[in-house]
Amino acid sequence: QVQLVESGGGLVQAGDSLRLSCAATGRTLFPYIMAWFRQAPGKEREFVCAISRSGLSSQYTDSVRGRFTISRDNDKNTVYLQMNSLKPEDTAVYYCALDKDGNILHSSTGMYEYWGRGTQVTVSS
């Protein structure tokens, strides 16, 4: 059983940067596609980005492309989300997720079997 623990969230101002981390225990992350999702108050959980097993391929939702970067360090069993030029609309709880069966990047929550508990990101204007 794998456990995912997110960290790095906080309260920042518009235009600032944050780096989120997702550390895994109980299973190596190397064979698996990893992703970040977010959920704002009163809204459904939405896809942010995903990264391939090797880290060579990634996929982003349009609203964060060019501002956010997903990366992974398989030696450290950790996935990162570097968030730059943050906007108030980025305010949400950010979750990392693991797809244990997939071979291609997915944006659907249903394709990810393991989830962390989330870390709050709040961006003030």
mmCIF file of N, CA and C in Angstrom:
data_model
loop_
_atom_site.group_PDB
_atom_site.id
_atom_site.type_symbol
_atom_site.label_atom_id
_atom_site.label_comp_id
_atom_site.label_asym_id
_atom_site.label_seq_id
_atom_site.Cartn_x
_atom_site.Cartn_y
_atom_site.Cartn_z
ATOM 1 N N GLN A 1 0.840 -1.191 0.000
ATOM 2 C CA GLN A 1 0.000 0.000 0.000
ATOM 3 C C GLN A 1 0.876 1.242 0.000
ATOM 4 N N VAL A 2 0.585 2.155 -0.861
ATOM 5 C CA VAL A 2 1.381 3.363 -0.969
ATOM 6 C C VAL A 2 0.665 4.510 -0.252
ATOM 7 N N GLN A 3 1.434 5.337 0.388
ATOM 8 C CA GLN A 3 0.905 6.561 0.993
ATOM 9 C C GLN A 3 1.574 7.762 0.360
ATOM 10 N N LEU A 4 0.783 8.754 0.020
ATOM 11 C CA LEU A 4 1.279 9.975 -0.591
ATOM 12 C C LEU A 4 1.042 11.135 0.370
ATOM 13 N N VAL A 5 2.073 11.926 0.593
ATOM 14 C CA VAL A 5 1.960 13.050 1.520
ATOM 15 C C VAL A 5 2.438 14.318 0.823
ATOM 16 N N GLU A 6 1.519 15.256 0.680
ATOM 17 C CA GLU A 6 1.854 16.530 0.058
ATOM 18 C C GLU A 6 2.346 17.528 1.107
ATOM 19 N N SER A 7 3.190 18.439 0.663
ATOM 20 C CA SER A 7 3.662 19.519 1.530
ATOM 21 C C SER A 7 4.040 20.710 0.670
ATOM 22 N N GLY A 8 4.242 21.845 1.331
ATOM 23 C CA GLY A 8 4.719 23.021 0.622
ATOM 24 C C GLY A 8 3.679 24.087 0.353
ATOM 25 N N GLY A 9 2.437 23.804 0.697
ATOM 26 C CA GLY A 9 1.395 24.805 0.484
ATOM 27 C C GLY A 9 1.541 25.969 1.442
ATOM 28 N N GLY A 10 0.748 26.992 1.208
ATOM 29 C CA GLY A 10 0.799 28.164 2.085
ATOM 30 C C GLY A 10 0.014 29.321 1.522
ATOM 31 N N LEU A 11 0.172 30.453 2.184
ATOM 32 C CA LEU A 11 -0.483 31.695 1.768
ATOM 33 C C LEU A 11 0.553 32.598 1.120
ATOM 34 N N VAL A 12 0.305 32.966 -0.130
ATOM 35 C CA VAL A 12 1.225 33.826 -0.871
ATOM 36 C C VAL A 12 0.432 34.923 -1.577
ATOM 37 N N GLN A 13 1.161 35.875 -2.111
ATOM 38 C CA GLN A 13 0.528 36.944 -2.882
ATOM 39 C C GLN A 13 0.576 36.631 -4.369
ATOM 40 N N ALA A 14 -0.316 37.245 -5.099
ATOM 41 C CA ALA A 14 -0.323 37.075 -6.547
ATOM 42 C C ALA A 14 1.049 37.427 -7.120
ATOM 43 N N GLY A 15 1.518 36.565 -8.015
ATOM 44 C CA GLY A 15 2.824 36.754 -8.624
ATOM 45 C C GLY A 15 3.941 35.987 -7.947
ATOM 46 N N ASP A 16 3.682 35.496 -6.753
ATOM 47 C CA ASP A 16 4.694 34.724 -6.022
ATOM 48 C C ASP A 16 4.804 33.297 -6.563
ATOM 49 N N SER A 17 5.740 32.572 -5.981
ATOM 50 C CA SER A 17 5.977 31.178 -6.365
ATOM 51 C C SER A 17 5.887 30.270 -5.152
ATOM 52 N N LEU A 18 5.546 29.023 -5.410
ATOM 53 C CA LEU A 18 5.558 27.967 -4.403
ATOM 54 C C LEU A 18 6.009 26.683 -5.067
ATOM 55 N N ARG A 19 6.632 25.814 -4.269
ATOM 56 C CA ARG A 19 6.949 24.481 -4.761
ATOM 57 C C ARG A 19 6.302 23.465 -3.831
ATOM 58 N N LEU A 20 5.434 22.669 -4.411
ATOM 59 C CA LEU A 20 4.797 21.594 -3.669
ATOM 60 C C LEU A 20 5.594 20.309 -3.846
ATOM 61 N N SER A 21 5.574 19.487 -2.813
ATOM 62 C CA SER A 21 6.217 18.184 -2.870
ATOM 63 C C SER A 21 5.196 17.101 -2.535
ATOM 64 N N CYS A 22 5.409 15.950 -3.122
ATOM 65 C CA CYS A 22 4.586 14.783 -2.829
ATOM 66 C C CYS A 22 5.536 13.622 -2.574
ATOM 67 N N ALA A 23 5.631 13.219 -1.334
ATOM 68 C CA ALA A 23 6.527 12.136 -0.954
ATOM 69 C C ALA A 23 5.733 10.850 -0.795
ATOM 70 N N ALA A 24 6.313 9.776 -1.277
ATOM 71 C CA ALA A 24 5.639 8.484 -1.226
ATOM 72 C C ALA A 24 6.349 7.539 -0.270
ATOM 73 N N THR A 25 5.552 6.768 0.442
ATOM 74 C CA THR A 25 6.082 5.702 1.277
ATOM 75 C C THR A 25 5.321 4.422 0.952
ATOM 76 N N GLY A 26 5.996 3.313 1.144
ATOM 77 C CA GLY A 26 5.349 2.025 0.943
ATOM 78 C C GLY A 26 5.492 1.454 -0.456
ATOM 79 N N ARG A 27 5.896 2.289 -1.398
ATOM 80 C CA ARG A 27 6.056 1.804 -2.766
ATOM 81 C C ARG A 27 6.922 2.801 -3.519
ATOM 82 N N THR A 28 7.775 2.293 -4.379
ATOM 83 C CA THR A 28 8.552 3.189 -5.213
ATOM 84 C C THR A 28 7.662 3.819 -6.273
ATOM 85 N N LEU A 29 7.900 5.082 -6.558
ATOM 86 C CA LEU A 29 7.100 5.805 -7.543
ATOM 87 C C LEU A 29 7.542 5.538 -8.965
ATOM 88 N N PHE A 30 8.708 4.951 -9.125
ATOM 89 C CA PHE A 30 9.304 4.905 -10.463
ATOM 90 C C PHE A 30 8.403 4.338 -11.549
ATOM 91 N N PRO A 31 7.693 3.229 -11.335
ATOM 92 C CA PRO A 31 6.940 2.661 -12.460
ATOM 93 C C PRO A 31 5.642 3.370 -12.791
ATOM 94 N N TYR A 32 5.315 4.421 -12.044
ATOM 95 C CA TYR A 32 3.953 4.935 -12.130
ATOM 96 C C TYR A 32 3.868 6.363 -12.643
ATOM 97 N N ILE A 33 2.795 6.594 -13.360
ATOM 98 C CA ILE A 33 2.437 7.947 -13.745
ATOM 99 C C ILE A 33 1.940 8.682 -12.514
ATOM 100 N N MET A 34 2.386 9.931 -12.365
ATOM 101 C CA MET A 34 1.991 10.750 -11.230
ATOM 102 C C MET A 34 1.316 12.019 -11.737
ATOM 103 N N ALA A 35 0.439 12.559 -10.917
ATOM 104 C CA ALA A 35 -0.294 13.759 -11.328
ATOM 105 C C ALA A 35 -0.593 14.649 -10.132
ATOM 106 N N TRP A 36 -0.898 15.888 -10.444
ATOM 107 C CA TRP A 36 -1.403 16.844 -9.467
ATOM 108 C C TRP A 36 -2.813 17.266 -9.908
ATOM 109 N N PHE A 37 -3.688 17.309 -8.931
ATOM 110 C CA PHE A 37 -5.034 17.830 -9.119
ATOM 111 C C PHE A 37 -5.248 18.932 -8.089
ATOM 112 N N ARG A 38 -6.314 19.690 -8.267
ATOM 113 C CA ARG A 38 -6.662 20.703 -7.268
ATOM 114 C C ARG A 38 -8.171 20.828 -7.168
ATOM 115 N N GLN A 39 -8.587 21.304 -5.999
ATOM 116 C CA GLN A 39 -10.016 21.482 -5.767
ATOM 117 C C GLN A 39 -10.240 22.775 -5.001
ATOM 118 N N ALA A 40 -10.937 23.689 -5.643
ATOM 119 C CA ALA A 40 -11.298 24.954 -5.021
ATOM 120 C C ALA A 40 -12.632 24.804 -4.290
ATOM 121 N N PRO A 41 -12.903 25.649 -3.320
ATOM 122 C CA PRO A 41 -14.164 25.556 -2.587
ATOM 123 C C PRO A 41 -15.375 25.612 -3.506
ATOM 124 N N GLY A 42 -16.275 24.657 -3.351
ATOM 125 C CA GLY A 42 -17.487 24.626 -4.141
ATOM 126 C C GLY A 42 -17.331 24.129 -5.559
ATOM 127 N N LYS A 43 -16.133 23.670 -5.894
ATOM 128 C CA LYS A 43 -15.877 23.195 -7.254
ATOM 129 C C LYS A 43 -15.423 21.747 -7.234
ATOM 130 N N GLU A 44 -15.504 21.119 -8.400
ATOM 131 C CA GLU A 44 -15.035 19.750 -8.525
ATOM 132 C C GLU A 44 -13.520 19.715 -8.592
ATOM 133 N N ARG A 45 -12.975 18.575 -8.237
ATOM 134 C CA ARG A 45 -11.535 18.389 -8.345
ATOM 135 C C ARG A 45 -11.155 18.414 -9.822
ATOM 136 N N GLU A 46 -10.096 19.159 -10.136
ATOM 137 C CA GLU A 46 -9.692 19.294 -11.528
ATOM 138 C C GLU A 46 -8.234 18.919 -11.726
ATOM 139 N N PHE A 47 -7.958 18.446 -12.913
ATOM 140 C CA PHE A 47 -6.605 18.062 -13.300
ATOM 141 C C PHE A 47 -5.729 19.291 -13.451
ATOM 142 N N VAL A 48 -4.500 19.182 -12.959
ATOM 143 C CA VAL A 48 -3.518 20.251 -13.127
ATOM 144 C C VAL A 48 -2.425 19.809 -14.096
ATOM 145 N N CYS A 49 -1.793 18.677 -13.798
ATOM 146 C CA CYS A 49 -0.704 18.193 -14.642
ATOM 147 C C CYS A 49 -0.384 16.760 -14.288
ATOM 148 N N ALA A 50 0.351 16.115 -15.202
ATOM 149 C CA ALA A 50 0.778 14.740 -14.983
ATOM 150 C C ALA A 50 2.160 14.554 -15.591
ATOM 151 N N ILE A 51 2.864 13.539 -15.110
ATOM 152 C CA ILE A 51 4.212 13.272 -15.584
ATOM 153 C C ILE A 51 4.392 11.782 -15.790
ATOM 154 N N SER A 52 5.141 11.452 -16.822
ATOM 155 C CA SER A 52 5.382 10.055 -17.151
ATOM 156 C C SER A 52 6.332 9.411 -16.160
ATOM 157 N N ARG A 53 6.487 8.100 -16.289
ATOM 158 C CA ARG A 53 7.340 7.348 -15.374
ATOM 159 C C ARG A 53 8.779 7.856 -15.395
ATOM 160 N N SER A 54 9.259 8.152 -16.574
ATOM 161 C CA SER A 54 10.649 8.583 -16.718
ATOM 162 C C SER A 54 10.842 10.060 -16.398
ATOM 163 N N GLY A 55 9.729 10.797 -16.442
ATOM 164 C CA GLY A 55 9.818 12.237 -16.265
ATOM 165 C C GLY A 55 10.050 13.006 -17.546
ATOM 166 N N LEU A 56 10.129 12.292 -18.655
ATOM 167 C CA LEU A 56 10.437 12.946 -19.926
ATOM 168 C C LEU A 56 9.205 13.542 -20.596
ATOM 169 N N SER A 57 8.018 13.071 -20.195
ATOM 170 C CA SER A 57 6.781 13.589 -20.784
ATOM 171 C C SER A 57 5.896 14.163 -19.689
ATOM 172 N N SER A 58 5.187 15.225 -20.030
ATOM 173 C CA SER A 58 4.273 15.830 -19.077
ATOM 174 C C SER A 58 3.081 16.430 -19.823
ATOM 175 N N GLN A 59 2.053 16.674 -19.065
ATOM 176 C CA GLN A 59 0.823 17.219 -19.633
ATOM 177 C C GLN A 59 0.266 18.236 -18.641
ATOM 178 N N TYR A 60 -0.240 19.343 -19.160
ATOM 179 C CA TYR A 60 -0.746 20.407 -18.300
ATOM 180 C C TYR A 60 -2.124 20.855 -18.763
ATOM 181 N N THR A 61 -2.930 21.280 -17.805
ATOM 182 C CA THR A 61 -4.154 21.944 -18.179
ATOM 183 C C THR A 61 -3.813 23.344 -18.686
ATOM 184 N N ASP A 62 -4.649 23.879 -19.544
ATOM 185 C CA ASP A 62 -4.337 25.140 -20.221
ATOM 186 C C ASP A 62 -4.084 26.290 -19.251
ATOM 187 N N SER A 63 -4.810 26.319 -18.155
ATOM 188 C CA SER A 63 -4.734 27.473 -17.255
ATOM 189 C C SER A 63 -3.408 27.579 -16.508
ATOM 190 N N VAL A 64 -2.621 26.513 -16.480
ATOM 191 C CA VAL A 64 -1.348 26.564 -15.754
ATOM 192 C C VAL A 64 -0.141 26.390 -16.668
ATOM 193 N N ARG A 65 -0.373 26.033 -17.911
ATOM 194 C CA ARG A 65 0.742 25.791 -18.825
ATOM 195 C C ARG A 65 1.593 27.056 -18.953
ATOM 196 N N GLY A 66 2.896 26.874 -18.808
ATOM 197 C CA GLY A 66 3.818 27.998 -18.879
ATOM 198 C C GLY A 66 4.118 28.622 -17.521
ATOM 199 N N ARG A 67 3.300 28.301 -16.524
ATOM 200 C CA ARG A 67 3.519 28.830 -15.161
ATOM 201 C C ARG A 67 3.912 27.722 -14.182
ATOM 202 N N PHE A 68 3.351 26.534 -14.366
ATOM 203 C CA PHE A 68 3.607 25.410 -13.468
ATOM 204 C C PHE A 68 4.506 24.399 -14.164
ATOM 205 N N THR A 69 5.321 23.716 -13.362
ATOM 206 C CA THR A 69 6.183 22.659 -13.880
ATOM 207 C C THR A 69 6.142 21.474 -12.938
ATOM 208 N N ILE A 70 5.809 20.316 -13.485
ATOM 209 C CA ILE A 70 5.831 19.077 -12.700
ATOM 210 C C ILE A 70 7.156 18.370 -12.959
ATOM 211 N N SER A 71 7.702 17.781 -11.915
ATOM 212 C CA SER A 71 8.950 17.038 -12.051
ATOM 213 C C SER A 71 8.944 15.910 -11.035
ATOM 214 N N ARG A 72 9.890 15.028 -11.186
ATOM 215 C CA ARG A 72 9.977 13.910 -10.253
ATOM 216 C C ARG A 72 11.421 13.552 -10.015
ATOM 217 N N ASP A 73 11.687 13.083 -8.806
ATOM 218 C CA ASP A 73 12.993 12.560 -8.446
ATOM 219 C C ASP A 73 12.749 11.140 -7.956
ATOM 220 N N ASN A 74 12.978 10.200 -8.827
ATOM 221 C CA ASN A 74 12.672 8.810 -8.474
ATOM 222 C C ASN A 74 13.586 8.278 -7.377
ATOM 223 N N ASP A 75 14.776 8.813 -7.292
ATOM 224 C CA ASP A 75 15.680 8.388 -6.216
ATOM 225 C C ASP A 75 15.151 8.808 -4.856
ATOM 226 N N LYS A 76 14.493 9.959 -4.823
ATOM 227 C CA LYS A 76 13.933 10.465 -3.573
ATOM 228 C C LYS A 76 12.469 10.072 -3.396
ATOM 229 N N ASN A 77 11.936 9.389 -4.401
ATOM 230 C CA ASN A 77 10.539 8.952 -4.335
ATOM 231 C C ASN A 77 9.592 10.131 -4.124
ATOM 232 N N THR A 78 9.859 11.197 -4.850
ATOM 233 C CA THR A 78 9.120 12.440 -4.644
ATOM 234 C C THR A 78 8.772 13.075 -5.985
ATOM 235 N N VAL A 79 7.591 13.652 -6.021
ATOM 236 C CA VAL A 79 7.141 14.416 -7.179
ATOM 237 C C VAL A 79 6.960 15.862 -6.735
ATOM 238 N N TYR A 80 7.270 16.789 -7.626
ATOM 239 C CA TYR A 80 7.222 18.200 -7.289
ATOM 240 C C TYR A 80 6.275 18.951 -8.230
ATOM 241 N N LEU A 81 5.780 20.051 -7.735
ATOM 242 C CA LEU A 81 5.019 20.977 -8.579
ATOM 243 C C LEU A 81 5.542 22.381 -8.297
ATOM 244 N N GLN A 82 6.289 22.906 -9.237
ATOM 245 C CA GLN A 82 6.780 24.277 -9.138
ATOM 246 C C GLN A 82 5.727 25.205 -9.723
ATOM 247 N N MET A 83 5.257 26.128 -8.908
ATOM 248 C CA MET A 83 4.183 27.034 -9.335
ATOM 249 C C MET A 83 4.709 28.464 -9.316
ATOM 250 N N ASN A 84 4.763 29.073 -10.474
ATOM 251 C CA ASN A 84 5.227 30.447 -10.607
ATOM 252 C C ASN A 84 4.084 31.356 -11.049
ATOM 253 N N SER A 85 4.283 32.636 -10.859
ATOM 254 C CA SER A 85 3.278 33.632 -11.274
ATOM 255 C C SER A 85 1.886 33.246 -10.801
ATOM 256 N N LEU A 86 1.788 32.933 -9.544
ATOM 257 C CA LEU A 86 0.518 32.470 -8.999
ATOM 258 C C LEU A 86 -0.557 33.537 -9.081
ATOM 259 N N LYS A 87 -1.775 33.070 -9.278
ATOM 260 C CA LYS A 87 -2.939 33.946 -9.402
ATOM 261 C C LYS A 87 -3.967 33.581 -8.334
ATOM 262 N N PRO A 88 -4.826 34.501 -7.972
ATOM 263 C CA PRO A 88 -5.868 34.159 -6.984
ATOM 264 C C PRO A 88 -6.699 32.954 -7.396
ATOM 265 N N GLU A 89 -6.911 32.768 -8.681
ATOM 266 C CA GLU A 89 -7.703 31.621 -9.144
ATOM 267 C C GLU A 89 -6.978 30.293 -9.012
ATOM 268 N N ASP A 90 -5.714 30.331 -8.612
ATOM 269 C CA ASP A 90 -4.991 29.093 -8.316
ATOM 270 C C ASP A 90 -5.265 28.603 -6.893
ATOM 271 N N THR A 91 -5.985 29.389 -6.111
ATOM 272 C CA THR A 91 -6.295 29.005 -4.742
ATOM 273 C C THR A 91 -7.120 27.723 -4.723
ATOM 274 N N ALA A 92 -6.611 26.734 -3.997
ATOM 275 C CA ALA A 92 -7.260 25.419 -3.947
ATOM 276 C C ALA A 92 -6.469 24.513 -3.012
ATOM 277 N N VAL A 93 -7.060 23.367 -2.728
ATOM 278 C CA VAL A 93 -6.302 22.280 -2.110
ATOM 279 C C VAL A 93 -5.692 21.464 -3.243
ATOM 280 N N TYR A 94 -4.400 21.254 -3.165
ATOM 281 C CA TYR A 94 -3.673 20.527 -4.206
ATOM 282 C C TYR A 94 -3.391 19.105 -3.744
ATOM 283 N N TYR A 95 -3.714 18.154 -4.613
ATOM 284 C CA TYR A 95 -3.554 16.738 -4.317
ATOM 285 C C TYR A 95 -2.607 16.091 -5.318
ATOM 286 N N CYS A 96 -1.756 15.194 -4.843
ATOM 287 C CA CYS A 96 -1.022 14.371 -5.787
ATOM 288 C C CYS A 96 -1.703 13.016 -5.879
ATOM 289 N N ALA A 97 -1.501 12.376 -7.004
ATOM 290 C CA ALA A 97 -2.195 11.130 -7.294
ATOM 291 C C ALA A 97 -1.283 10.203 -8.081
ATOM 292 N N LEU A 98 -1.526 8.922 -7.927
ATOM 293 C CA LEU A 98 -0.705 7.879 -8.568
ATOM 294 C C LEU A 98 -1.593 6.969 -9.401
ATOM 295 N N ASP A 99 -1.171 6.718 -10.605
ATOM 296 C CA ASP A 99 -1.851 5.800 -11.517
ATOM 297 C C ASP A 99 -1.015 4.522 -11.586
ATOM 298 N N LYS A 100 -1.470 3.474 -10.952
ATOM 299 C CA LYS A 100 -0.651 2.266 -10.847
ATOM 300 C C LYS A 100 -0.767 1.351 -12.045
ATOM 301 N N ASP A 101 -1.752 1.587 -12.918
ATOM 302 C CA ASP A 101 -1.976 0.675 -14.035
ATOM 303 C C ASP A 101 -1.742 1.295 -15.406
ATOM 304 N N GLY A 102 -1.671 2.606 -15.486
ATOM 305 C CA GLY A 102 -1.680 3.253 -16.781
ATOM 306 C C GLY A 102 -0.335 3.297 -17.474
ATOM 307 N N ASN A 103 -0.426 3.484 -18.771
ATOM 308 C CA ASN A 103 0.763 3.635 -19.590
ATOM 309 C C ASN A 103 0.812 4.989 -20.289
ATOM 310 N N ILE A 104 -0.280 5.724 -20.259
ATOM 311 C CA ILE A 104 -0.311 7.050 -20.872
ATOM 312 C C ILE A 104 -0.819 8.051 -19.851
ATOM 313 N N LEU A 105 -0.530 9.312 -20.080
ATOM 314 C CA LEU A 105 -0.927 10.361 -19.152
ATOM 315 C C LEU A 105 -2.434 10.574 -19.223
ATOM 316 N N HIS A 106 -3.052 10.700 -18.043
ATOM 317 C CA HIS A 106 -4.492 10.881 -17.968
ATOM 318 C C HIS A 106 -4.839 12.143 -17.209
ATOM 319 N N SER A 107 -5.971 12.726 -17.537
ATOM 320 C CA SER A 107 -6.460 13.892 -16.801
ATOM 321 C C SER A 107 -7.712 13.586 -15.995
ATOM 322 N N SER A 108 -8.161 12.358 -16.026
ATOM 323 C CA SER A 108 -9.381 11.975 -15.327
ATOM 324 C C SER A 108 -9.059 11.495 -13.914
ATOM 325 N N THR A 109 -9.815 11.986 -12.933
ATOM 326 C CA THR A 109 -9.589 11.549 -11.555
ATOM 327 C C THR A 109 -9.781 10.048 -11.401
ATOM 328 N N GLY A 110 -10.665 9.472 -12.179
ATOM 329 C CA GLY A 110 -10.975 8.054 -12.057
ATOM 330 C C GLY A 110 -9.847 7.122 -12.442
ATOM 331 N N MET A 111 -8.838 7.653 -13.121
ATOM 332 C CA MET A 111 -7.733 6.804 -13.567
ATOM 333 C C MET A 111 -6.641 6.685 -12.507
ATOM 334 N N TYR A 112 -6.754 7.422 -11.428
ATOM 335 C CA TYR A 112 -5.726 7.440 -10.391
ATOM 336 C C TYR A 112 -6.240 6.733 -9.139
ATOM 337 N N GLU A 113 -5.468 5.765 -8.679
ATOM 338 C CA GLU A 113 -5.946 4.909 -7.596
ATOM 339 C C GLU A 113 -5.540 5.388 -6.201
ATOM 340 N N TYR A 114 -4.442 6.094 -6.118
ATOM 341 C CA TYR A 114 -3.946 6.523 -4.820
ATOM 342 C C TYR A 114 -3.849 8.047 -4.775
ATOM 343 N N TRP A 115 -4.249 8.579 -3.637
ATOM 344 C CA TRP A 115 -4.309 10.032 -3.463
ATOM 345 C C TRP A 115 -3.718 10.435 -2.117
ATOM 346 N N GLY A 116 -3.105 11.600 -2.111
ATOM 347 C CA GLY A 116 -2.701 12.189 -0.848
ATOM 348 C C GLY A 116 -3.867 12.939 -0.231
ATOM 349 N N ARG A 117 -3.634 13.532 0.941
ATOM 350 C CA ARG A 117 -4.685 14.263 1.640
ATOM 351 C C ARG A 117 -4.756 15.727 1.237
ATOM 352 N N GLY A 118 -3.770 16.181 0.534
ATOM 353 C CA GLY A 118 -3.828 17.534 0.005
ATOM 354 C C GLY A 118 -3.074 18.556 0.833
ATOM 355 N N THR A 119 -2.714 19.648 0.174
ATOM 356 C CA THR A 119 -2.078 20.783 0.830
ATOM 357 C C THR A 119 -2.727 22.055 0.300
ATOM 358 N N GLN A 120 -3.029 22.966 1.210
ATOM 359 C CA GLN A 120 -3.761 24.174 0.843
ATOM 360 C C GLN A 120 -2.831 25.221 0.247
ATOM 361 N N VAL A 121 -3.238 25.766 -0.883
ATOM 362 C CA VAL A 121 -2.547 26.896 -1.498
ATOM 363 C C VAL A 121 -3.539 28.049 -1.584
ATOM 364 N N THR A 122 -3.169 29.163 -1.004
ATOM 365 C CA THR A 122 -4.025 30.340 -1.031
ATOM 366 C C THR A 122 -3.236 31.505 -1.613
ATOM 367 N N VAL A 123 -3.780 32.104 -2.655
ATOM 368 C CA VAL A 123 -3.122 33.216 -3.322
ATOM 369 C C VAL A 123 -3.983 34.464 -3.148
ATOM 370 N N SER A 124 -3.432 35.453 -2.489
ATOM 371 C CA SER A 124 -4.163 36.690 -2.264
ATOM 372 C C SER A 124 -3.867 37.696 -3.374
ATOM 373 N N SER A 125 -4.829 38.541 -3.649
ATOM 374 C CA SER A 125 -4.659 39.522 -4.725
ATOM 375 C C SER A 125 -4.017 40.803 -4.227
#
